[in-house]
mmCIF file of C-alpha atoms in Angstrom:
data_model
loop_
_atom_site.group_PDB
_atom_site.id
_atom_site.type_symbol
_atom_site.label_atom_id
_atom_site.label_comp_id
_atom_site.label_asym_id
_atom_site.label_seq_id
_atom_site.Cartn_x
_atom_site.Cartn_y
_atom_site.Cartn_z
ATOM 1 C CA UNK A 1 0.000 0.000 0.000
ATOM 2 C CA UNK A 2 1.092 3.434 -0.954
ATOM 3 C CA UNK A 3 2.778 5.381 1.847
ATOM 4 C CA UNK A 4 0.482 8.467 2.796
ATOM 5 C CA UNK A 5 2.064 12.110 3.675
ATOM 6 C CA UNK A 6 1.153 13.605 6.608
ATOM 7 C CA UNK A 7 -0.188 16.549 4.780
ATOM 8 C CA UNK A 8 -2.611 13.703 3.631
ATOM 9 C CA UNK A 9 -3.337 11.749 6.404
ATOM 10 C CA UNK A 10 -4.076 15.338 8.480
ATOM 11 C CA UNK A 11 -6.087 17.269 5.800
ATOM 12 C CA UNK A 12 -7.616 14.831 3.686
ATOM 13 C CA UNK A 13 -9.752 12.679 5.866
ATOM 14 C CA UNK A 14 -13.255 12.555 3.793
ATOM 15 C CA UNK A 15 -15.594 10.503 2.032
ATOM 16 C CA UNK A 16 -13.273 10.059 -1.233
ATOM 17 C CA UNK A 17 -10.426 8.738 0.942
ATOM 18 C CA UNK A 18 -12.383 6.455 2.925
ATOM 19 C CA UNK A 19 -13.411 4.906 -0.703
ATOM 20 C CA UNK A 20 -9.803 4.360 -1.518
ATOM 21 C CA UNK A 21 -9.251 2.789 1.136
ATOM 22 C CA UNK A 22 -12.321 0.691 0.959
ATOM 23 C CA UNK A 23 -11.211 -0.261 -2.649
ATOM 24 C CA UNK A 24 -7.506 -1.403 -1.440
ATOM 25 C CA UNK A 25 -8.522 -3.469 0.878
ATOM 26 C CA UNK A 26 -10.848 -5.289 -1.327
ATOM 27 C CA UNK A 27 -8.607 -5.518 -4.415
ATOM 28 C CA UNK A 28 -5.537 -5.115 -3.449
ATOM 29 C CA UNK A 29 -4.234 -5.107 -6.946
ATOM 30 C CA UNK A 30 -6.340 -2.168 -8.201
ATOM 31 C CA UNK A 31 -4.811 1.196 -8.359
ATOM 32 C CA UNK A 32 -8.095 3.745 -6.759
ATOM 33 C CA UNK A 33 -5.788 6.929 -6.066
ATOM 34 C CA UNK A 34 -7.558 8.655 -9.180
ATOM 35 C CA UNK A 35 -10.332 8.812 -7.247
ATOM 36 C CA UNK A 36 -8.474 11.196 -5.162
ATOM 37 C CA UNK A 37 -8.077 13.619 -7.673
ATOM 38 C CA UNK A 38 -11.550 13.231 -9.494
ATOM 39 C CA UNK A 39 -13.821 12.145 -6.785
ATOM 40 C CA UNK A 40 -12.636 14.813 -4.946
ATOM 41 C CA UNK A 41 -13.822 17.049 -8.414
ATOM 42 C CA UNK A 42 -16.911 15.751 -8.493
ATOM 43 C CA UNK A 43 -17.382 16.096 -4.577
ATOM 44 C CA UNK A 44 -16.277 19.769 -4.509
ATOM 45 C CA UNK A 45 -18.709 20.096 -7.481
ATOM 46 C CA UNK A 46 -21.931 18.782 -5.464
ATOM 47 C CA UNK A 47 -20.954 20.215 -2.109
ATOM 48 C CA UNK A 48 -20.508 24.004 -3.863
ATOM 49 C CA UNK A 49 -23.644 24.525 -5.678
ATOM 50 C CA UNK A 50 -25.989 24.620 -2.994
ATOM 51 C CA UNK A 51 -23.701 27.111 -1.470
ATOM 52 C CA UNK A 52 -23.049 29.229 -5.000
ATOM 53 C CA UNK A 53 -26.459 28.787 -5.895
ATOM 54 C CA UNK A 54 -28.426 31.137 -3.183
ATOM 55 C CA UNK A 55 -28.150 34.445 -4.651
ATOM 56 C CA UNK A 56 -29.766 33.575 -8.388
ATOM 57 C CA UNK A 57 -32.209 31.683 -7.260
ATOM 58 C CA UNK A 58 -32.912 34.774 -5.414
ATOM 59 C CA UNK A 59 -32.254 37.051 -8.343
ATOM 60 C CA UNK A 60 -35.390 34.076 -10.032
ATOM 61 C CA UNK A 61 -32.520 33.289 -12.410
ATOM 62 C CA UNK A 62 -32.310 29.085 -13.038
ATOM 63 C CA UNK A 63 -29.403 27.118 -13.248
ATOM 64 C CA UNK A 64 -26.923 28.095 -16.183
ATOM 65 C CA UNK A 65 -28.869 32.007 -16.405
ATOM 66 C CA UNK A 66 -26.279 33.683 -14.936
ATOM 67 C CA UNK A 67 -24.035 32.000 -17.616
ATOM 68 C CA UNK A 68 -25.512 33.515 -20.730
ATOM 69 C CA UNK A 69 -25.565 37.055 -18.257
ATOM 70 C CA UNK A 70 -21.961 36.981 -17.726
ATOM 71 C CA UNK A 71 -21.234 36.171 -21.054
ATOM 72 C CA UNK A 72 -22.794 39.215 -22.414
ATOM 73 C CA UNK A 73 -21.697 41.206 -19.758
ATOM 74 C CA UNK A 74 -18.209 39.733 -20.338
ATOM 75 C CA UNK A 75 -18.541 40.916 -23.858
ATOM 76 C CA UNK A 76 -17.534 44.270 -25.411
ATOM 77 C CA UNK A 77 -20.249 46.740 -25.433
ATOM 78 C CA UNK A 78 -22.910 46.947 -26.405
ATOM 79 C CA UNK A 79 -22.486 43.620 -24.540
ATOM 80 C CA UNK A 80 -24.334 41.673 -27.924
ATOM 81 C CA UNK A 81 -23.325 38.030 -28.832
ATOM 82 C CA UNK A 82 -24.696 36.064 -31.215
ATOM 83 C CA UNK A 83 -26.698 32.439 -29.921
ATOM 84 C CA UNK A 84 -23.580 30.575 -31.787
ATOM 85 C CA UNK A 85 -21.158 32.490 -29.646
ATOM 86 C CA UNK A 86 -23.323 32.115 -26.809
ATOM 87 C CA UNK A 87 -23.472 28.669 -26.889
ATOM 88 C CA UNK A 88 -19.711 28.634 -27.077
ATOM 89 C CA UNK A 89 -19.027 31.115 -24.232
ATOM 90 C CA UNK A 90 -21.284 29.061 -22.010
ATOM 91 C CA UNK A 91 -20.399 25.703 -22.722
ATOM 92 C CA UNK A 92 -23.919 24.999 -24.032
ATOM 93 C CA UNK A 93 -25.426 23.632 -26.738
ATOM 94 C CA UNK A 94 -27.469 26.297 -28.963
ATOM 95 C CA UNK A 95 -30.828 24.496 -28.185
ATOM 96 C CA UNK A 96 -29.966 24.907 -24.150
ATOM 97 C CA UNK A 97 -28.783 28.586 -24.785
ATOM 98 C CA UNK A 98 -31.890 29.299 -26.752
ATOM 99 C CA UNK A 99 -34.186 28.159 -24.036
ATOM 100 C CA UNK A 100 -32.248 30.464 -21.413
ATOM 101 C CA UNK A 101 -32.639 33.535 -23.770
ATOM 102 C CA UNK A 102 -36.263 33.085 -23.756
ATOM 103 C CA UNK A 103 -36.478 33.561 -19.688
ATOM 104 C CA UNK A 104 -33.647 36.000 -19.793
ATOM 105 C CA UNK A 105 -35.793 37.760 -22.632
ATOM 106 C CA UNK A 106 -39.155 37.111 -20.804
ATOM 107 C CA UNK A 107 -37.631 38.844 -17.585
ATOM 108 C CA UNK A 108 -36.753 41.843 -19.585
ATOM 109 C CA UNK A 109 -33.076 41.215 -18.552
ATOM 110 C CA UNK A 110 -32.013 40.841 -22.634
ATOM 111 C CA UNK A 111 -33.119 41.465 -26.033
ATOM 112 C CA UNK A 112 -32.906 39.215 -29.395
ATOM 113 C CA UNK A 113 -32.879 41.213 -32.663
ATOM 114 C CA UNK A 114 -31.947 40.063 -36.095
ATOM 115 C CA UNK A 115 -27.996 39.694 -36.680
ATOM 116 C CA UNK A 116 -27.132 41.926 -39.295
ATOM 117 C CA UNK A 117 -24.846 39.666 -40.747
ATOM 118 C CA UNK A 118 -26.967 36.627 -41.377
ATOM 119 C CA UNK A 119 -30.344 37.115 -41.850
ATOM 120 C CA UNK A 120 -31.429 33.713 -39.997
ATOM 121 C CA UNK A 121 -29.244 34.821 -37.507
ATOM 122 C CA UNK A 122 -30.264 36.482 -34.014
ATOM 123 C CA UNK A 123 -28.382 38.917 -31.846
ATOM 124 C CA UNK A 124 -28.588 38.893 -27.939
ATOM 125 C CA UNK A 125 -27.948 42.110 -26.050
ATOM 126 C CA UNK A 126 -28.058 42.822 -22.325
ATOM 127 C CA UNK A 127 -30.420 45.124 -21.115
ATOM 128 C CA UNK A 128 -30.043 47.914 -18.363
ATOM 129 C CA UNK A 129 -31.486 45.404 -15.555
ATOM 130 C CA UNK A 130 -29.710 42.705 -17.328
ATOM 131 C CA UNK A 131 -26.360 44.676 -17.270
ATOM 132 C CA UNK A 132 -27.136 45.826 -13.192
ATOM 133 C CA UNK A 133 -28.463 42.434 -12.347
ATOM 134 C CA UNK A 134 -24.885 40.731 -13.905
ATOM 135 C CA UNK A 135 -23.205 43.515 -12.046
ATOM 136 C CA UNK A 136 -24.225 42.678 -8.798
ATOM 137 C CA UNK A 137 -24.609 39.205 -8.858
ATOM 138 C CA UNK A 138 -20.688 38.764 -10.041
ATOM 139 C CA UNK A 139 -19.345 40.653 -7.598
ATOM 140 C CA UNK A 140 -21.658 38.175 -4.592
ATOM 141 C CA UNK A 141 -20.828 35.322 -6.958
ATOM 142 C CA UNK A 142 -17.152 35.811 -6.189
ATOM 143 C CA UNK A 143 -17.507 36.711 -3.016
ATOM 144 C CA UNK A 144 -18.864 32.941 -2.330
ATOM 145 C CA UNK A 145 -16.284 31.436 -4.437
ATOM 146 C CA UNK A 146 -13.609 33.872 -2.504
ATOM 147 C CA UNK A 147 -15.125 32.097 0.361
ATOM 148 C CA UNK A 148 -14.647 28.620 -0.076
ATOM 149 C CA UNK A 149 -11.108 28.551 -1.311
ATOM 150 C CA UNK A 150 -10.339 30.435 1.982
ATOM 151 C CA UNK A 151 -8.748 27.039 2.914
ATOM 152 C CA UNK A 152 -5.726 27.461 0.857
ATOM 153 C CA UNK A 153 -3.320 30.317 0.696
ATOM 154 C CA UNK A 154 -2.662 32.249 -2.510
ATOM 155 C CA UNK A 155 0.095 30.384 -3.688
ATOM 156 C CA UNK A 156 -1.650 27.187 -3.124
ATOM 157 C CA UNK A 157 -4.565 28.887 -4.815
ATOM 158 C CA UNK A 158 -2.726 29.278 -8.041
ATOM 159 C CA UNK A 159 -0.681 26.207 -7.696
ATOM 160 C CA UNK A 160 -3.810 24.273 -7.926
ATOM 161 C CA UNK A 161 -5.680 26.834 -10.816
ATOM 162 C CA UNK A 162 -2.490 26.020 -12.599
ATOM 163 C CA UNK A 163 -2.847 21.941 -12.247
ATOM 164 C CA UNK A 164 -6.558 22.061 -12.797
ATOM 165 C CA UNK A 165 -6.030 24.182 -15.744
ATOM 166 C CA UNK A 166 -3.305 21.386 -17.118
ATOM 167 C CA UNK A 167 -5.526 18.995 -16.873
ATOM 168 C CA UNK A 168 -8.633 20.128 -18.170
ATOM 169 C CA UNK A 169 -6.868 21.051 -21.578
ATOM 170 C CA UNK A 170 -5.231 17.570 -21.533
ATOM 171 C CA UNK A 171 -8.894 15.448 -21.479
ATOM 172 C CA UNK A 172 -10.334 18.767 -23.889
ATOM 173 C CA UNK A 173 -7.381 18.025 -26.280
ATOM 174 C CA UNK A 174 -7.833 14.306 -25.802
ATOM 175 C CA UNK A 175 -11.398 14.445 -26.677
ATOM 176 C CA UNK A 176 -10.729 16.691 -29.675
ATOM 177 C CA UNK A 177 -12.752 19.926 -28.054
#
């Protein structure tokens, strides 16, 4: 069995590591300390949103809203993107960005005209309340965030930013993203 450091045996005592160890002593022969790394992921994933999620549905904004606010926001003025770029900038596919468009339209917190540059095309814009409404909700959004990484310094911080961000593009690139 792999010797643990004490960093690990001290900080790391959770559900994930009581798995690996679960899995060792069953099949000894199997290698679990992945699960380390991504179970933690997915863990940290699950444990976060209820505590990220608060202040939109507050705001009446569903999951992945805020996305196609920042986005525009996060765009140069007028703040406009088209639903291809949209889709793109969230992550999304252009069917799930269309159907947050039509709340974020419905609320009056962005507009869809036609795209002068393709005719089939649309254009989304932020409003005024859309623009105040991203404006405040960013700055509470990474407040929370600020707030949960509190556990590790700065340089630990961007240590792990750095290795997270080495890693994603290695599976992206790997699955031809």
């Amino acid at each position: 069995m792999e010797e643990r450091t004490a960093l690990d045996q001290s900080a790391n005592r959770d559900a994930v590591r009581s798995i690996v160890d679960a899995w060792r002593a069953r099949l000894p022969d199997l290698d679990p300390s992945p699960l380390l790394i991504l179970g933690r992921i997915q863990r940290l994933a699950a444990v976060c949103d209820p505590i990220l999620r608060p202040p939109f549905a507050a705001a009446r904004l569903a999951p992945g809203d805020f996305d196609v606010l920042a986005a525009l926001r996060r765009s140069a003025p007028p703040h406009a993107l088209s639903n291809g770029d949209l889709a793109r900038a969230t992550l999304v596919t252009p069917g799930g960005v269309t159907k947050r468009i039509d709340r974020l339209a419905a609320a009056g917190l962005v507009t869809r005209t036609r795209d002068p540059a393709d005719a089939r095309g649309r254009v989304v814009a932020l409003t005024e309340a859309g623009r105040q409404l991203a404006d405040k909700l960013i700055r509470v959004h990474m407040a929370n965030e600020s707030a949960i990484l509190e556990a590790l310094d700065g340089d630990e911080q961007q240590l792990l930013a750095s290795l997270l961000g080495k890693l994603l593009a290695s599976v992206e690139a790997g699955q031809g993203s």
